[in-house]
mmCIF file of C-alpha atoms in Angstrom:
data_model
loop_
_atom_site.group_PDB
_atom_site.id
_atom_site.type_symbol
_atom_site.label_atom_id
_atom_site.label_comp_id
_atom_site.label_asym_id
_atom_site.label_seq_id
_atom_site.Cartn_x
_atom_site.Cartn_y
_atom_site.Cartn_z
ATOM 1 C CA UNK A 1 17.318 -19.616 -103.707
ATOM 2 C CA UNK A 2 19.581 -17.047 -101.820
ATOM 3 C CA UNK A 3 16.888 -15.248 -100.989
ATOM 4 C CA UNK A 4 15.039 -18.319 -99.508
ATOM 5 C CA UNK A 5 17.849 -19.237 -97.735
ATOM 6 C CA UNK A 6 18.615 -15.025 -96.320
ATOM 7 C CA UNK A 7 14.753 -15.291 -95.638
ATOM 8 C CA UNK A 8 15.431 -18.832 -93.628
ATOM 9 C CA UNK A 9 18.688 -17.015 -91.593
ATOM 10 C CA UNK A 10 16.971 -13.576 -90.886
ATOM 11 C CA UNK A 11 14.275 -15.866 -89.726
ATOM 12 C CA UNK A 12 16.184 -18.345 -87.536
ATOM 13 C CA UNK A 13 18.094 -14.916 -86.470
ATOM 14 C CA UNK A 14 14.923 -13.360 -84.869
ATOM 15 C CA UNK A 15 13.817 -16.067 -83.297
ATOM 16 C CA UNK A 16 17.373 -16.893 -81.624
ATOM 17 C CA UNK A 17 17.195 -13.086 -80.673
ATOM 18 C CA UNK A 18 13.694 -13.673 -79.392
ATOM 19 C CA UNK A 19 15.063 -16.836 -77.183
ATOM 20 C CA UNK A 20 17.786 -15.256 -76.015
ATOM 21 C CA UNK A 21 16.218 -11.974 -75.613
ATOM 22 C CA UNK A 22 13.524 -14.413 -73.568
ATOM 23 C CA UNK A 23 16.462 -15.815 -71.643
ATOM 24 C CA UNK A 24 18.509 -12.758 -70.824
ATOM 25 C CA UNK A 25 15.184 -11.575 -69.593
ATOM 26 C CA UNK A 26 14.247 -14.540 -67.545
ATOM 27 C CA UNK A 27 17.781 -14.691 -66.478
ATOM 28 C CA UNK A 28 17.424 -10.975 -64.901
ATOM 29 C CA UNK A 29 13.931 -11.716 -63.278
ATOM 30 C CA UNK A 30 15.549 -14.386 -61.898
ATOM 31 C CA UNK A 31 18.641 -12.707 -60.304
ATOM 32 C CA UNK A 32 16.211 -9.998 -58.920
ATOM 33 C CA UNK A 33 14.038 -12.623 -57.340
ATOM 34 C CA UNK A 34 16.571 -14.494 -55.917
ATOM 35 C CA UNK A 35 18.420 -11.163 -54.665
ATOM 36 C CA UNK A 36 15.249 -10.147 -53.009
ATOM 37 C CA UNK A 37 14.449 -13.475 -51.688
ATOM 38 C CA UNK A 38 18.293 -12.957 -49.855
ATOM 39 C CA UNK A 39 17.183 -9.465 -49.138
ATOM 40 C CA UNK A 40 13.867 -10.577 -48.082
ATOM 41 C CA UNK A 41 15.470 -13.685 -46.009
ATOM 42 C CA UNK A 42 18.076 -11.565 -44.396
ATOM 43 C CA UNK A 43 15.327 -8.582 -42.988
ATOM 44 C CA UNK A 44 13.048 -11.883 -41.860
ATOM 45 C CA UNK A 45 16.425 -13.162 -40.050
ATOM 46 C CA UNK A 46 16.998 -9.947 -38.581
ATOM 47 C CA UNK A 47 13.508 -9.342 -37.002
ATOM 48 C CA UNK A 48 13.727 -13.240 -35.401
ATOM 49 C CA UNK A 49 16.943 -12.724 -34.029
ATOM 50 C CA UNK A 50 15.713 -8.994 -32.562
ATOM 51 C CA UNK A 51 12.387 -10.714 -31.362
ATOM 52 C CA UNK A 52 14.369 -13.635 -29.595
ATOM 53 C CA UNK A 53 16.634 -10.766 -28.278
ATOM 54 C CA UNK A 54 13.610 -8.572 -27.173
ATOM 55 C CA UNK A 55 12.384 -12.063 -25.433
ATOM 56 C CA UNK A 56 14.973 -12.781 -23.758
ATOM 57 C CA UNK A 57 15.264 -9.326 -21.994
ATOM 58 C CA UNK A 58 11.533 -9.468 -21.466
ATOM 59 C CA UNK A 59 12.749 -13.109 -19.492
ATOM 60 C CA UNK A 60 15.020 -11.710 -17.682
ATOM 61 C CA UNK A 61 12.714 -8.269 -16.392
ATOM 62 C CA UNK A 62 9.908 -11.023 -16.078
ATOM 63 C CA UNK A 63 11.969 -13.269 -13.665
ATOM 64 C CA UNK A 64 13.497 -9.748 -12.318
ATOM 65 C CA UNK A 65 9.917 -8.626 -11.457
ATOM 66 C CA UNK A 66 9.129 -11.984 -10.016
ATOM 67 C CA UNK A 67 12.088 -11.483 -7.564
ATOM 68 C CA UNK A 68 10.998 -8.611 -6.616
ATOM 69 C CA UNK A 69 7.582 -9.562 -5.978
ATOM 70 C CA UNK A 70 8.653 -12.172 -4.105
ATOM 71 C CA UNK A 71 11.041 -10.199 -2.497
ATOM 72 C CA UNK A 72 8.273 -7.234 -1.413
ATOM 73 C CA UNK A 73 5.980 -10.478 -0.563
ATOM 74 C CA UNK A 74 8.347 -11.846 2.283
ATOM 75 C CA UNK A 75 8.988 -8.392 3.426
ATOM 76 C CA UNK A 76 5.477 -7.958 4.061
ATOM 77 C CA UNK A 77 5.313 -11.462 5.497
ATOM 78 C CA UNK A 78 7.926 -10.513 8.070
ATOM 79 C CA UNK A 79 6.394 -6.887 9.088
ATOM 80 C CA UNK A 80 3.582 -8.746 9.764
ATOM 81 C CA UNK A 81 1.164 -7.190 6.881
ATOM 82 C CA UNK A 82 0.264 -9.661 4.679
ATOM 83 C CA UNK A 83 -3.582 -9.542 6.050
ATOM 84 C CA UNK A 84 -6.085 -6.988 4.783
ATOM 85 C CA UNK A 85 -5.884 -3.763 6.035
ATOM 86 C CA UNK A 86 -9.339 -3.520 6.617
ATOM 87 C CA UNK A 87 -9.894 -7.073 8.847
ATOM 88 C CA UNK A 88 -6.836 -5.233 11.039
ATOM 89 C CA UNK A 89 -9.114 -2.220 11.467
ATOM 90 C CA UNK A 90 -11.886 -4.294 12.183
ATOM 91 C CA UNK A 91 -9.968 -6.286 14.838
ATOM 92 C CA UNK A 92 -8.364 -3.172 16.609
ATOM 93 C CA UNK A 93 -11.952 -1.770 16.837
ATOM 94 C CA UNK A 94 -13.091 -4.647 18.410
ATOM 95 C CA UNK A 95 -10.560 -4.646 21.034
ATOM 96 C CA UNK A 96 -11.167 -0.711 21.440
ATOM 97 C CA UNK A 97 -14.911 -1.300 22.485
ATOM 98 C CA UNK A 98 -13.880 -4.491 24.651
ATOM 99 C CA UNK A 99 -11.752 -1.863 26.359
ATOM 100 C CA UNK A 100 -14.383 0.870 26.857
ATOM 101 C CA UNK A 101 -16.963 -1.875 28.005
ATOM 102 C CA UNK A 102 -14.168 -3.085 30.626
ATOM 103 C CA UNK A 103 -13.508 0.339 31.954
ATOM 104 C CA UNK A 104 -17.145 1.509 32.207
ATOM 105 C CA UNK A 105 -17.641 -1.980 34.446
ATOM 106 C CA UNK A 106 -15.222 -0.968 36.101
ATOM 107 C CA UNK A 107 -16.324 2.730 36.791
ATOM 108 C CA UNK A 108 -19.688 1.494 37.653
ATOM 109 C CA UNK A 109 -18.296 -1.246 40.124
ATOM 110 C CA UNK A 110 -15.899 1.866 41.524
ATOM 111 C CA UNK A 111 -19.426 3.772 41.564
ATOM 112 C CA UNK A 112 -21.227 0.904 43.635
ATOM 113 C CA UNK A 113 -18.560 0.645 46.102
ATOM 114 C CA UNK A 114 -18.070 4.487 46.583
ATOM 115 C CA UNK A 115 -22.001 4.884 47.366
ATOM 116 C CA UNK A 116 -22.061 1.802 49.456
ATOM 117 C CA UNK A 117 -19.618 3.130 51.862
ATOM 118 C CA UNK A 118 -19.621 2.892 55.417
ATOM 119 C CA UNK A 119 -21.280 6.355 57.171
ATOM 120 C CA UNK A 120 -18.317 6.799 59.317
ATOM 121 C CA UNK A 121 -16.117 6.939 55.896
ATOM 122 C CA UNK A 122 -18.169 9.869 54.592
ATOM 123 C CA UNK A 123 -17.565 11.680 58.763
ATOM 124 C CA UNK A 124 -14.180 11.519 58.313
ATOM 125 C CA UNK A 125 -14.174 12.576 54.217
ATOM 126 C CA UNK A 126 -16.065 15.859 55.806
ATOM 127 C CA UNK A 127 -13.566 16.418 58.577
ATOM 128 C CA UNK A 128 -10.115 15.520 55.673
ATOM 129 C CA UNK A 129 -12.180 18.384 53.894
ATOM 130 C CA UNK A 130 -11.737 21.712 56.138
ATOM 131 C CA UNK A 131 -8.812 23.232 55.565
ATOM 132 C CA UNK A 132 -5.938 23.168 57.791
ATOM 133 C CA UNK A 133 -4.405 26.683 58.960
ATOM 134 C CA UNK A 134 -2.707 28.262 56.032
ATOM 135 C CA UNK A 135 1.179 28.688 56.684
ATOM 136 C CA UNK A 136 2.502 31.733 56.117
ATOM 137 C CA UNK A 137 5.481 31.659 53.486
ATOM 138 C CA UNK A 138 7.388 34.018 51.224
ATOM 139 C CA UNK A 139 6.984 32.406 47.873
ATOM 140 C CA UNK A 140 9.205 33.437 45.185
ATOM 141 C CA UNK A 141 8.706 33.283 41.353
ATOM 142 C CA UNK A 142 10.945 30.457 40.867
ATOM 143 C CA UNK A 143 8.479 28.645 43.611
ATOM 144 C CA UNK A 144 5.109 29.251 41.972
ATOM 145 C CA UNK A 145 5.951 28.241 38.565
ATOM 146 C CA UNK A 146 6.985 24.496 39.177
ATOM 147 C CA UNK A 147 3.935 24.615 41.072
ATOM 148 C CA UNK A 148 1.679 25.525 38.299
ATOM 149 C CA UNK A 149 3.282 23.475 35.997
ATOM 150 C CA UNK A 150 2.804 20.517 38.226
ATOM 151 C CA UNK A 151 -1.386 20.941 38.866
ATOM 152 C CA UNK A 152 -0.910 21.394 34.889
ATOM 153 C CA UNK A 153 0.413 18.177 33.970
ATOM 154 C CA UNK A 154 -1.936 16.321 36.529
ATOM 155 C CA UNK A 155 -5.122 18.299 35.382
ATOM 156 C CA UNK A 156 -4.370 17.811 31.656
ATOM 157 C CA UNK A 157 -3.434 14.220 32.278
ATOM 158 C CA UNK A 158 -6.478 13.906 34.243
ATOM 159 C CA UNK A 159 -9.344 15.310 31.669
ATOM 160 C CA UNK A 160 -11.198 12.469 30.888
ATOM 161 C CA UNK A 161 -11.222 10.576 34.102
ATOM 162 C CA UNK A 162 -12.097 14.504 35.214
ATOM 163 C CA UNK A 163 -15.480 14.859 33.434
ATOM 164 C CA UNK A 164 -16.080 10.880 34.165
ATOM 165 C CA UNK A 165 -15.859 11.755 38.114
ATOM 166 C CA UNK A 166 -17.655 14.724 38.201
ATOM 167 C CA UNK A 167 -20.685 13.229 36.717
ATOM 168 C CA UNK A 168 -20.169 10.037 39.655
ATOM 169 C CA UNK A 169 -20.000 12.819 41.905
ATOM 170 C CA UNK A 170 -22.963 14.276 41.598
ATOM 171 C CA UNK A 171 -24.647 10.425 41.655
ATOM 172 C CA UNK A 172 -22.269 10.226 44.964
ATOM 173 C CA UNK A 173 -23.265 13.119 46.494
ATOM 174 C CA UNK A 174 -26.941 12.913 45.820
ATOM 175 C CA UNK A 175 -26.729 9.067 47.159
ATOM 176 C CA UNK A 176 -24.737 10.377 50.622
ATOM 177 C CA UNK A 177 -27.388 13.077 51.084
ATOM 178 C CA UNK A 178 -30.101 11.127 51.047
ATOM 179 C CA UNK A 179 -28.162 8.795 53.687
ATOM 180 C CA UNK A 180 -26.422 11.674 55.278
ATOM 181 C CA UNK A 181 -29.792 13.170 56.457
ATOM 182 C CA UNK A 182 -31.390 10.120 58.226
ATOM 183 C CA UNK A 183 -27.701 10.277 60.022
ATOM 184 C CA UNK A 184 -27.920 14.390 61.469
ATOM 185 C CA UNK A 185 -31.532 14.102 62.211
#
């Protein structure tokens, strides 16, 4: 019977070894899990906080951003160029042509009352037109200069009402000479 009852013990031995073995083991998983579960909890922590961080700075250069925009909005607002750049274009061309249409009306009207002019106005036009005796003067340097610069400024000022008159000129004078000769005759 000793050996049935060393048989029973070695028995009852292995399969306390096995439980506990089965315990230390489960024991260990369960430390590991648990550790990485406070691992894993702490890293998921961390990125919420950083995201709610990264959140709040995107907030604040959101709401920055809108300042500014609103900011650059009533800038423009008070320069006076909120409107689209093209309807201004538009608009200033449109007051460019009423322009040009007003000042050819009023070349033409200049025109009508230039050719319609009395005959005695185009006498004494002739007679304004010879030349009076020429004065005889020493003219320095200094003189001549100021002069030139003068007919300068008025000819350069004068270019494009220049090539305007000449071409009324020639509708003047071919108007006055077909008056003009009924006149001399």
């Amino acid at each position: 019977m000793s050996k049935i009852k060393d048989l029973e013990k070695a028995s009852r031995q292995a399969l306390y070894a096995t439980v506990g073995g089965y315990a230390k083991g489960w024991e260990y998983i369960s430390n590991k899990v648990a550790v990485t579960l406070d691992d894993t909890n702490k890293f998921v922590n961390d990125l919420i906080e950083s995201g709610e961080k990264i959140e709040s700075d995107l907030k604040e250069k959101v709401k920055s951003n809108n300042q500014l925009d609103e900011k650059i909005a009533s800038l423009k607002s008070k320069l006076g160029i909120d409107s689209d750049a093209d309807a201004k274009l538009a608009e200033l061309e449109a007051k460019v042509d009423a322009l040009t249409e007003a000042i050819t009306k009023l070349v033409d009207a200049r025109l009508a009352e230039v050719t319609a002019a009395p005959k005695t106005t185009t006498k004494a036009a002739t007679a304004k037109a010879t030349p009076a005796p020429a004065k005889k003067a020493v003219a320095t340097k200094a003189d001549a200069e100021p002069a030139t610069k003068a007919t300068t400024r008025k000819t350069t000022a004068r270019k494009p009402a220049t090539a305007k008159k000449a071409t009324t000129t020639k509708r003047t004078t071919r108007a006055s000479t077909a008056k003009a000769k009924p006149v001399t005759e």
